[in-house]
Short mmCIF file of C-alpha atoms in Angstrom, two decimals:
data_model
loop_
_atom_site.label_atom_id
_atom_site.label_comp_id
_atom_site.label_asym_id
_atom_site.label_seq_id
_atom_site.Cartn_x
_atom_site.Cartn_y
_atom_site.Cartn_z
CA MET A 98 -27.04 46.50 2.92
CA ASP A 99 -25.58 46.01 -0.79
CA TYR A 100 -28.02 46.97 -3.21
CA HIS A 101 -28.13 46.29 -6.60
CA ILE A 102 -26.19 49.14 -9.15
CA ASN A 103 -29.72 50.44 -10.39
CA THR A 104 -30.94 50.85 -6.87
CA LYS A 105 -27.49 53.00 -5.66
CA CYS A 106 -28.11 55.12 -8.86
CA VAL A 107 -31.17 56.32 -6.89
CA GLN A 108 -30.35 55.85 -3.41
CA SER A 109 -26.59 56.07 -2.46
CA GLY A 110 -24.56 59.10 -1.16
CA TYR A 111 -27.18 60.90 0.50
CA GLU A 112 -29.70 59.59 3.59
CA PRO A 113 -31.63 62.51 4.82
CA LYS A 114 -32.16 63.02 8.57
CA ASN A 115 -35.99 63.71 9.73
CA GLY A 116 -37.21 67.03 8.53
CA GLU A 117 -34.42 67.39 5.86
CA PRO A 118 -34.49 67.46 2.14
CA ARG A 119 -35.76 64.24 0.20
CA ILE A 120 -33.17 65.16 -2.21
CA VAL A 121 -29.53 66.44 -2.24
CA PRO A 122 -29.60 70.33 -1.51
CA ILE A 123 -27.71 72.55 -3.57
CA VAL A 124 -25.70 74.41 -0.55
CA GLN A 125 -24.54 77.39 -2.92
CA SER A 126 -22.28 78.91 -0.39
CA THR A 127 -18.44 78.89 -0.92
CA THR A 128 -18.08 79.36 3.18
CA TYR A 129 -18.94 77.88 6.23
CA LYS A 130 -19.23 79.52 9.82
CA TYR A 131 -17.80 77.87 12.61
CA ASP A 132 -18.14 78.91 16.78
CA SER A 133 -14.35 78.04 17.50
CA ALA A 134 -11.29 79.15 15.89
CA ALA A 135 -9.59 75.75 17.51
CA THR A 136 -12.50 73.70 15.54
CA LEU A 137 -11.55 75.67 11.93
CA GLY A 138 -7.73 75.01 13.09
CA LYS A 139 -8.37 71.05 13.15
CA LEU A 140 -9.85 70.95 9.58
CA PHE A 141 -7.06 72.98 8.09
CA ASP A 142 -4.54 70.55 9.61
CA LEU A 143 -6.86 67.66 8.32
CA GLU A 144 -7.54 66.58 12.19
CA GLU A 145 -11.38 66.81 11.91
CA ASP A 146 -14.18 66.55 8.90
CA GLY A 147 -16.19 69.10 7.52
CA PHE A 148 -16.57 71.71 5.73
CA PHE A 149 -14.82 75.32 5.13
CA TYR A 150 -14.15 76.04 2.17
CA THR A 151 -16.23 75.34 -1.34
CA ARG A 152 -12.98 74.80 -3.22
CA LEU A 153 -11.98 72.26 -1.30
CA SER A 154 -15.11 70.35 -0.78
CA ASN A 155 -18.79 71.06 -0.37
CA PRO A 156 -21.98 69.29 0.95
CA THR A 157 -23.65 68.99 -2.17
CA LEU A 158 -20.79 68.07 -3.83
CA SER A 159 -19.51 65.30 -1.29
CA ALA A 160 -23.20 63.68 -1.39
CA VAL A 161 -22.68 63.10 -5.43
CA ALA A 162 -19.26 62.03 -5.03
CA ALA A 163 -20.37 59.21 -2.42
CA LYS A 164 -22.83 58.30 -4.90
CA ILE A 165 -20.44 57.94 -7.69
CA ALA A 166 -18.23 55.74 -5.58
CA ALA A 167 -20.57 53.42 -4.59
CA LEU A 168 -21.11 53.02 -8.06
CA GLU A 169 -17.95 52.01 -9.08
CA GLY A 170 -17.27 50.23 -5.87
CA GLY A 171 -14.80 52.60 -4.63
CA VAL A 172 -13.58 53.96 -1.09
CA GLY A 173 -14.07 57.50 -2.72
CA ALA A 174 -14.41 60.12 -5.28
CA MET A 175 -13.76 63.87 -6.28
CA LEU A 176 -15.95 65.81 -8.28
CA THR A 177 -13.94 68.17 -10.42
CA ALA A 178 -14.94 70.76 -12.98
CA SER A 179 -14.72 68.94 -16.11
CA GLY A 180 -13.29 65.06 -17.56
CA GLN A 181 -10.33 67.23 -18.67
CA ALA A 182 -9.60 68.27 -15.20
CA ALA A 183 -10.08 64.45 -13.68
CA SER A 184 -7.67 63.28 -16.66
CA MET A 185 -5.35 65.58 -15.52
CA MET A 186 -5.25 65.33 -11.39
CA SER A 187 -5.55 61.77 -11.65
CA VAL A 188 -2.06 61.48 -12.96
CA THR A 189 -0.60 64.61 -11.77
CA ASN A 190 -1.59 63.48 -8.04
CA ILE A 191 0.55 60.25 -8.85
CA CYS A 192 3.41 62.09 -10.92
CA HIS A 193 6.08 65.07 -11.52
CA ALA A 194 8.49 66.30 -13.37
CA GLY A 195 10.86 63.52 -14.36
CA ASP A 196 8.54 60.64 -13.99
CA HIS A 197 7.25 58.59 -17.01
CA VAL A 198 3.01 57.55 -18.03
CA VAL A 199 2.54 54.18 -20.11
CA CYS A 200 -0.74 55.48 -22.18
CA ALA A 201 -2.79 54.12 -25.14
CA SER A 202 -3.00 56.06 -27.72
CA ALA A 203 -6.77 55.48 -28.58
CA ILE A 204 -8.00 58.01 -26.49
CA TYR A 205 -10.07 61.13 -26.52
CA GLY A 206 -8.23 63.76 -28.63
CA GLY A 207 -8.17 66.38 -25.92
CA THR A 208 -6.64 63.94 -23.36
CA PHE A 209 -4.18 63.07 -25.73
CA ASN A 210 -3.15 66.70 -26.47
CA LEU A 211 -3.23 67.55 -22.74
CA PHE A 212 -0.79 64.44 -22.26
CA ASN A 213 1.26 64.88 -24.83
CA LYS A 214 1.31 68.85 -24.91
CA SER A 215 0.63 70.36 -21.54
CA LEU A 216 1.73 67.74 -19.01
CA ARG A 217 5.27 66.90 -20.86
CA GLU A 218 5.66 70.62 -20.91
CA LEU A 219 5.53 70.27 -16.98
CA GLY A 220 8.48 67.76 -17.49
CA ILE A 221 5.78 64.54 -17.30
CA ASP A 222 6.95 62.00 -20.60
CA PHE A 223 4.61 59.47 -22.02
CA THR A 224 5.14 56.65 -24.18
CA PHE A 225 1.56 55.94 -26.20
CA VAL A 226 1.02 51.96 -27.10
CA LYS A 227 -1.18 51.49 -30.01
CA PRO A 228 -4.58 49.86 -28.84
CA ASP A 229 -4.04 46.61 -29.57
CA ALA A 230 -0.73 45.94 -28.18
CA THR A 231 0.14 42.41 -27.11
CA GLU A 232 1.35 42.24 -23.68
CA GLU A 233 4.85 42.03 -24.48
CA GLU A 234 4.59 45.36 -26.27
CA ILE A 235 2.82 46.91 -23.25
CA GLU A 236 5.52 45.35 -21.20
CA ALA A 237 8.58 47.06 -23.02
CA ALA A 238 6.94 50.61 -22.39
CA PHE A 239 7.47 50.45 -19.15
CA GLN A 240 10.61 52.31 -17.49
CA ASP A 241 12.32 52.53 -14.45
CA ASN A 242 10.45 56.21 -13.83
CA THR A 243 7.09 55.20 -14.85
CA LYS A 244 4.60 56.03 -12.10
CA CYS A 245 0.99 54.89 -13.94
CA ALA A 246 -0.33 53.61 -16.95
CA PHE A 247 -3.66 55.22 -18.30
CA ILE A 248 -6.16 53.81 -20.52
CA GLU A 249 -9.93 54.09 -21.43
CA SER A 250 -12.14 51.24 -21.26
CA VAL A 251 -13.89 52.00 -24.17
CA SER A 252 -12.05 54.84 -26.29
CA ASN A 253 -13.67 58.13 -27.82
CA PRO A 254 -13.93 57.48 -30.62
CA SER A 255 -12.58 54.80 -32.44
CA LEU A 256 -14.26 52.36 -29.88
CA ASP A 257 -11.45 50.49 -29.15
CA VAL A 258 -12.30 48.26 -26.21
CA ALA A 259 -9.33 47.56 -24.06
CA ASP A 260 -7.96 44.49 -22.30
CA VAL A 261 -8.00 46.24 -18.63
CA GLU A 262 -7.09 43.22 -16.96
CA LEU A 263 -4.07 42.98 -18.93
CA TYR A 264 -3.33 46.09 -18.62
CA ALA A 265 -3.38 46.16 -14.49
CA ASN A 266 -1.30 42.80 -14.45
CA VAL A 267 1.59 44.68 -16.72
CA ALA A 268 1.03 47.76 -14.42
CA HIS A 269 1.23 45.71 -11.10
CA ARG A 270 4.18 43.86 -11.97
CA HIS A 271 6.03 47.32 -12.19
CA GLY A 272 4.35 48.36 -8.87
CA VAL A 273 2.54 51.05 -10.09
CA PRO A 274 -1.75 51.88 -10.78
CA LEU A 275 -3.88 51.62 -13.58
CA ILE A 276 -5.98 54.69 -13.82
CA VAL A 277 -8.91 53.72 -16.20
CA ASP A 278 -11.49 56.29 -18.00
CA ASN A 279 -14.50 54.80 -17.94
CA THR A 280 -16.89 57.72 -19.83
CA PHE A 281 -18.44 55.70 -22.33
CA PRO A 282 -19.16 52.21 -20.38
CA THR A 283 -20.29 54.02 -17.15
CA PRO A 284 -20.55 51.91 -14.22
CA VAL A 285 -23.58 50.58 -15.21
CA ASN A 286 -21.98 48.40 -17.83
CA PHE A 287 -18.61 47.98 -16.22
CA ARG A 288 -16.62 48.50 -13.35
CA PRO A 289 -12.95 48.61 -13.87
CA PHE A 290 -12.30 47.95 -10.35
CA GLU A 291 -13.46 44.54 -10.12
CA TRP A 292 -10.78 43.44 -13.03
CA GLY A 293 -7.62 45.20 -11.33
CA ALA A 294 -7.80 48.82 -12.20
CA ASP A 295 -7.08 50.90 -9.13
CA ILE A 296 -8.31 54.66 -10.22
CA VAL A 297 -10.98 55.54 -12.65
CA THR A 298 -12.66 58.89 -14.10
CA HIS A 299 -15.26 60.13 -15.68
CA SER A 300 -16.43 63.15 -17.83
CA THR A 301 -19.67 63.25 -16.33
CA SER A 302 -20.71 65.76 -18.91
CA LYS A 303 -21.73 62.40 -21.13
CA TYR A 304 -23.97 59.84 -20.00
CA MET A 305 -23.62 60.43 -16.09
CA ASP A 306 -25.24 63.78 -16.32
CA GLY A 307 -26.97 62.75 -19.50
CA HIS A 308 -28.60 65.97 -20.77
CA ALA A 309 -25.38 68.15 -22.16
CA ALA A 310 -26.46 70.36 -19.08
CA ALA A 311 -23.75 70.42 -16.95
CA LEU A 312 -19.98 70.11 -17.39
CA GLY A 313 -17.74 67.71 -14.95
CA GLY A 314 -15.79 65.34 -14.37
CA VAL A 315 -14.66 62.63 -11.39
CA ILE A 316 -12.11 60.33 -9.78
CA VAL A 317 -12.86 57.31 -8.23
CA ASP A 318 -9.82 55.20 -6.01
CA SER A 319 -10.48 51.97 -5.20
CA GLY A 320 -8.06 52.06 -2.05
CA ASN A 321 -6.68 48.70 -3.34
CA PHE A 322 -3.39 50.05 -4.42
CA ASP A 323 -0.25 49.97 -2.07
CA TRP A 324 0.95 53.10 -2.20
CA THR A 325 3.73 52.11 0.76
CA ASN A 326 5.56 50.31 -2.42
CA GLY A 327 8.57 52.69 -1.93
CA LYS A 328 7.95 54.39 -5.27
CA PHE A 329 5.04 57.19 -3.78
CA PRO A 330 7.26 59.08 -1.01
CA ALA A 331 4.23 61.62 -1.77
CA PHE A 332 2.22 59.23 -0.22
CA THR A 333 4.92 58.01 2.54
CA GLU A 334 6.67 61.27 3.54
CA PRO A 335 5.65 63.86 5.70
CA ASP A 336 3.83 67.09 3.57
CA GLU A 337 4.81 69.88 4.92
CA SER A 338 2.07 72.05 3.27
CA TYR A 339 -0.38 70.28 5.49
CA HIS A 340 1.99 69.94 8.64
CA GLY A 341 3.70 67.00 7.95
CA VAL A 342 0.45 64.94 7.43
CA ILE A 343 1.48 61.14 5.81
CA TYR A 344 -1.25 60.26 3.67
CA SER A 345 -0.85 56.53 3.96
CA GLU A 346 -0.52 56.63 7.81
CA LYS A 347 -3.59 59.13 8.38
CA PHE A 348 -5.99 57.92 5.94
CA GLY A 349 -5.27 54.73 5.10
CA LYS A 350 -7.13 52.97 1.82
CA ALA A 351 -8.50 56.32 1.21
CA ALA A 352 -4.83 57.89 0.62
CA TYR A 353 -4.87 58.90 -2.67
CA ILE A 354 -8.34 60.37 -3.33
CA THR A 355 -7.64 62.28 -0.20
CA LYS A 356 -4.11 63.63 -1.15
CA ALA A 357 -5.84 64.70 -4.55
CA MET A 358 -8.56 66.60 -2.74
CA THR A 359 -6.40 68.52 0.06
CA HIS A 360 -3.43 68.81 -2.03
CA LEU A 361 -4.26 69.14 -5.60
CA MET A 362 -8.03 70.59 -5.41
CA ARG A 363 -6.67 73.15 -2.91
CA ASP A 364 -3.78 74.35 -5.23
CA TYR A 365 -5.27 73.59 -8.62
CA GLY A 366 -9.06 74.90 -7.58
CA ALA A 367 -10.75 72.63 -10.27
CA GLN A 368 -13.93 72.40 -8.57
CA GLN A 369 -17.28 71.53 -10.30
CA SER A 370 -19.94 73.89 -9.02
CA PRO A 371 -22.94 72.95 -6.73
CA GLN A 372 -25.45 73.68 -9.32
CA ASN A 373 -23.46 71.13 -11.86
CA ALA A 374 -23.43 68.73 -9.46
CA PHE A 375 -27.27 68.79 -8.24
CA LEU A 376 -27.90 68.44 -12.32
CA LEU A 377 -25.70 65.46 -12.15
CA ASN A 378 -27.22 63.36 -9.32
CA LEU A 379 -30.63 64.03 -11.33
CA GLY A 380 -28.96 62.40 -14.41
CA LEU A 381 -26.94 59.78 -11.88
CA GLU A 382 -30.93 58.66 -11.13
CA THR A 383 -31.73 57.55 -14.31
CA LEU A 384 -28.61 56.45 -15.59
CA PHE A 385 -29.22 52.37 -15.82
CA LEU A 386 -32.34 53.13 -17.67
CA ARG A 387 -30.97 55.05 -20.46
CA MET A 388 -28.01 53.18 -20.97
CA GLU A 389 -30.24 49.99 -21.68
CA ARG A 390 -32.04 52.10 -24.34
CA HIS A 391 -28.96 54.10 -25.52
CA CYS A 392 -27.26 50.18 -26.39
CA SER A 393 -29.98 48.55 -27.61
CA ASN A 394 -30.68 51.46 -30.25
CA ALA A 395 -27.16 51.94 -30.74
CA LEU A 396 -26.88 47.83 -31.73
CA THR A 397 -29.94 48.24 -33.98
CA LEU A 398 -28.56 50.89 -35.65
CA ALA A 399 -25.18 49.51 -36.00
CA LYS A 400 -27.06 46.52 -37.44
CA TYR A 401 -28.81 48.89 -39.98
CA LEU A 402 -25.89 50.51 -41.22
CA GLU A 403 -23.60 47.03 -41.48
CA LYS A 404 -26.22 46.49 -44.36
CA SER A 405 -26.28 49.44 -45.94
CA GLU A 406 -24.57 49.77 -49.78
CA LYS A 407 -23.56 53.21 -48.90
CA VAL A 408 -21.74 52.61 -45.66
CA GLU A 409 -18.01 51.70 -46.37
CA TRP A 410 -17.32 50.32 -42.85
CA ILE A 411 -18.84 50.16 -39.53
CA ASN A 412 -17.72 49.83 -36.23
CA TYR A 413 -19.59 48.91 -32.81
CA PRO A 414 -17.93 46.62 -30.55
CA GLY A 415 -21.85 45.09 -29.75
CA LEU A 416 -21.46 43.65 -33.43
CA GLU A 417 -20.58 40.30 -34.00
CA SER A 418 -18.67 41.19 -36.64
CA ASN A 419 -16.57 43.60 -34.73
CA LYS A 420 -12.71 42.50 -33.40
CA TYR A 421 -13.58 43.37 -30.04
CA TYR A 422 -17.07 41.45 -29.91
CA GLU A 423 -15.39 38.65 -27.40
CA ARG A 424 -13.56 40.83 -25.22
CA VAL A 425 -17.05 43.13 -24.81
CA LYS A 426 -18.99 39.65 -23.80
CA LYS A 427 -15.78 39.49 -21.24
CA TYR A 428 -15.74 43.02 -19.67
CA MET A 429 -19.36 44.55 -20.51
CA PRO A 430 -21.96 41.61 -21.44
CA ASN A 431 -25.32 43.83 -20.74
CA GLY A 432 -24.07 46.27 -23.59
CA CYS A 433 -20.73 48.73 -23.76
CA CYS A 434 -21.85 52.04 -24.85
CA GLY A 435 -24.51 54.13 -27.36
CA VAL A 436 -21.90 55.75 -29.35
CA ILE A 437 -21.05 53.92 -32.94
CA SER A 438 -18.60 55.04 -35.82
CA PHE A 439 -19.17 54.21 -39.35
CA GLY A 440 -17.42 55.84 -42.95
CA VAL A 441 -19.78 56.36 -45.67
CA LYS A 442 -18.98 55.74 -49.25
CA GLY A 443 -17.05 59.07 -51.45
CA GLY A 444 -14.98 59.83 -48.26
CA ARG A 445 -14.92 63.39 -46.31
CA GLU A 446 -17.54 64.95 -49.04
CA ALA A 447 -20.19 62.26 -48.22
CA ALA A 448 -19.38 62.44 -44.99
CA MET A 449 -20.34 66.13 -44.66
CA LYS A 450 -23.29 65.77 -47.12
CA PHE A 451 -24.57 62.90 -44.91
CA MET A 452 -24.55 64.69 -41.41
CA ASP A 453 -25.46 68.47 -43.59
CA SER A 454 -28.74 66.19 -44.12
CA LEU A 455 -29.78 64.89 -41.07
CA LYS A 456 -32.85 66.01 -39.28
CA LEU A 457 -33.51 64.47 -35.81
CA ALA A 458 -29.80 63.94 -35.42
CA ASN A 459 -28.10 66.92 -34.62
CA LEU A 460 -24.30 68.79 -35.22
CA VAL A 461 -23.04 68.90 -32.39
CA VAL A 462 -19.80 68.93 -29.81
CA HIS A 463 -20.68 66.38 -27.48
CA VAL A 464 -21.34 62.78 -27.30
CA ALA A 465 -23.23 60.64 -25.08
CA ASP A 466 -26.63 62.58 -24.02
CA ALA A 467 -30.17 61.85 -24.50
CA ARG A 468 -30.21 63.08 -27.81
CA THR A 469 -28.84 61.33 -30.82
CA SER A 470 -26.10 63.68 -32.21
CA VAL A 471 -22.95 63.65 -34.98
CA LEU A 472 -19.80 65.03 -35.14
CA HIS A 473 -16.63 64.69 -37.81
CA PRO A 474 -13.44 64.03 -35.38
CA ALA A 475 -11.12 64.79 -37.57
CA SER A 476 -11.92 67.99 -38.33
CA THR A 477 -12.87 68.89 -34.58
CA THR A 478 -12.24 67.30 -31.59
CA HIS A 479 -8.91 65.43 -33.09
CA ARG A 480 -8.10 68.31 -35.48
CA GLN A 481 -5.08 69.24 -33.11
CA LEU A 482 -3.31 65.72 -34.10
CA ASN A 483 -1.64 65.25 -37.38
CA ASP A 484 -2.15 62.38 -39.87
CA GLN A 485 0.22 59.99 -37.95
CA GLN A 486 -1.59 60.55 -34.58
CA LEU A 487 -4.80 60.57 -35.73
CA ALA A 488 -3.98 56.86 -37.25
CA ASP A 489 -2.77 56.20 -33.83
CA CYS A 490 -6.29 57.00 -32.35
CA GLY A 491 -7.84 55.30 -34.96
CA VAL A 492 -9.79 58.53 -36.36
CA THR A 493 -10.08 58.08 -40.22
CA PRO A 494 -10.56 61.31 -42.53
CA ASN A 495 -14.12 59.82 -43.23
CA LEU A 496 -15.11 58.57 -39.75
CA ILE A 497 -18.26 59.80 -38.28
CA ARG A 498 -18.97 59.81 -35.15
CA MET A 499 -22.76 58.96 -33.90
CA SER A 500 -23.69 59.05 -30.61
CA VAL A 501 -27.27 57.23 -30.30
CA GLY A 502 -29.89 58.97 -28.28
CA ILE A 503 -32.99 57.63 -26.27
CA GLU A 504 -35.29 58.57 -28.70
CA TYR A 505 -37.69 55.90 -30.79
CA ILE A 506 -35.39 53.89 -32.54
CA ASP A 507 -37.50 53.84 -35.78
CA ASP A 508 -37.29 57.48 -35.98
CA ILE A 509 -33.51 57.20 -35.58
CA ILE A 510 -33.04 54.92 -38.46
CA ALA A 511 -35.44 56.99 -40.77
CA ASP A 512 -33.29 60.15 -39.94
CA VAL A 513 -30.00 58.14 -41.08
CA GLU A 514 -31.81 56.68 -43.85
CA GLN A 515 -32.92 59.64 -45.43
CA ALA A 516 -29.51 61.23 -45.21
CA LEU A 517 -28.08 58.59 -46.55
CA ALA A 518 -30.44 58.65 -49.79
CA LYS A 519 -28.76 62.07 -50.47
CA ILE A 520 -25.28 60.80 -50.92
#
C-alpha cells in the first residue's frame, strides 16, 4: 500500500515481526556472529545480504535509511556521519581525478570549500555557475569530462530556489546525473526525483533530526539514471576489489547506492553511529508536523520584517514579493523551509547589535532545528570565502540568517521587535 508521505514519516523503513521491538532498536555492535565461514565469505563477495561490520552497514542504520528512501521515492539510501560526508561521497562515487563537475555557486559555504579546495586537490575540477544562470549559461559550463551537476534545492543561507527541472534537463542532455542537496525543504515539501533529479543528499542534522541532537547525512538514489551510457566505467566494468563484481549488472537500479556503500563507505569509513540513527528516526516521525509550523512561522515573521522600517531588505521565497515566489509555487506549494535571511539598516555593526539583543532566539552555529536561532554567515559559516565568493553565494556583510523555530509565533515576533528597537 502506498501511504501518504506523512504516514511514511512514522511507519516506513521498519516492520517488526511477532515479539520484536515496536520502534527501531539501537544495535550498538560493530560486529555480527555467523556459524559458517562460507556464509561470511558470501557476504564479503556481495553474494548474500546481511550485516558483517557496522562500518558498512548496521540494522539500525538500514531501517532509517530505508525510511528516508521511501520519503524521497528512491530505491535506496545510505546514512553518513555528516551532511558534509554525504556531499563528498555523492560526488566521489561518480568522479575521479581528471573529471569535472558543474555546480551552482549558491551552496552552503562548507560545501563550496569542500568542492573548491579539497576535491580540487584530489584532481576533480569544478565550474560554479551563478544562482540565476540561464539555460545557455548552464549549458556552456559543461565539458567533455563533466560527470555530474550539483545544486541545492533551496540554498543555505542565500535562499536561492534552484530550477531543478532545468538543471536536470541540461545534465541529461550531456549524459550525466543531477545531484540535489534537499536539506532545507525536506521531502515533505519537495521531492527532487519527481522533477528529474537523480541523486539527493541531506544534512540530516537539520530538519530531519529536528532537535540538534545528532550529526548525520544521507545519500538517496533515485534508481532512474542509466549508468551504462558509456561515461561511467566504474559501474559497468569489473571492480577487482570485490572479485570483479559489475555493479550495473548485479544491482541494476540500485547500482549507485550499492557502490557508495560497499566501496566508498568501506574505504572512507564515514559511517553514522547507530545511536545517531536512532535519534534521527525519532525526529523523522514528527517531520511533517514540524515542517508545517516552521514554514507558517517563517512566513508570518517574514511579512512582519517586510514592513519594518529598520529592515533594509528581506529574503524569504514564500513572500509574494520574492523573485522566487513563482518557482516556489511550482516546486514547493506547501512551503519551502523555516529559514529567512534579512539585513538591518546600519550594516554589520547594527546586525551584531540586533543579534546580541535577542533573548528567545539563540546565536548558534546551526540551522533548521526546533528552536529559533540566528547567525551571521559572513563571519562564521562562510568566513573562509573571499568577497567575490561571498557575493557569488549571495552572502552580504549585513546578512542575518534566522532559522525560525516551532515556538509560538507571537513570542518570536516580540523577541525580534524588542531587538530591533535597540538598533
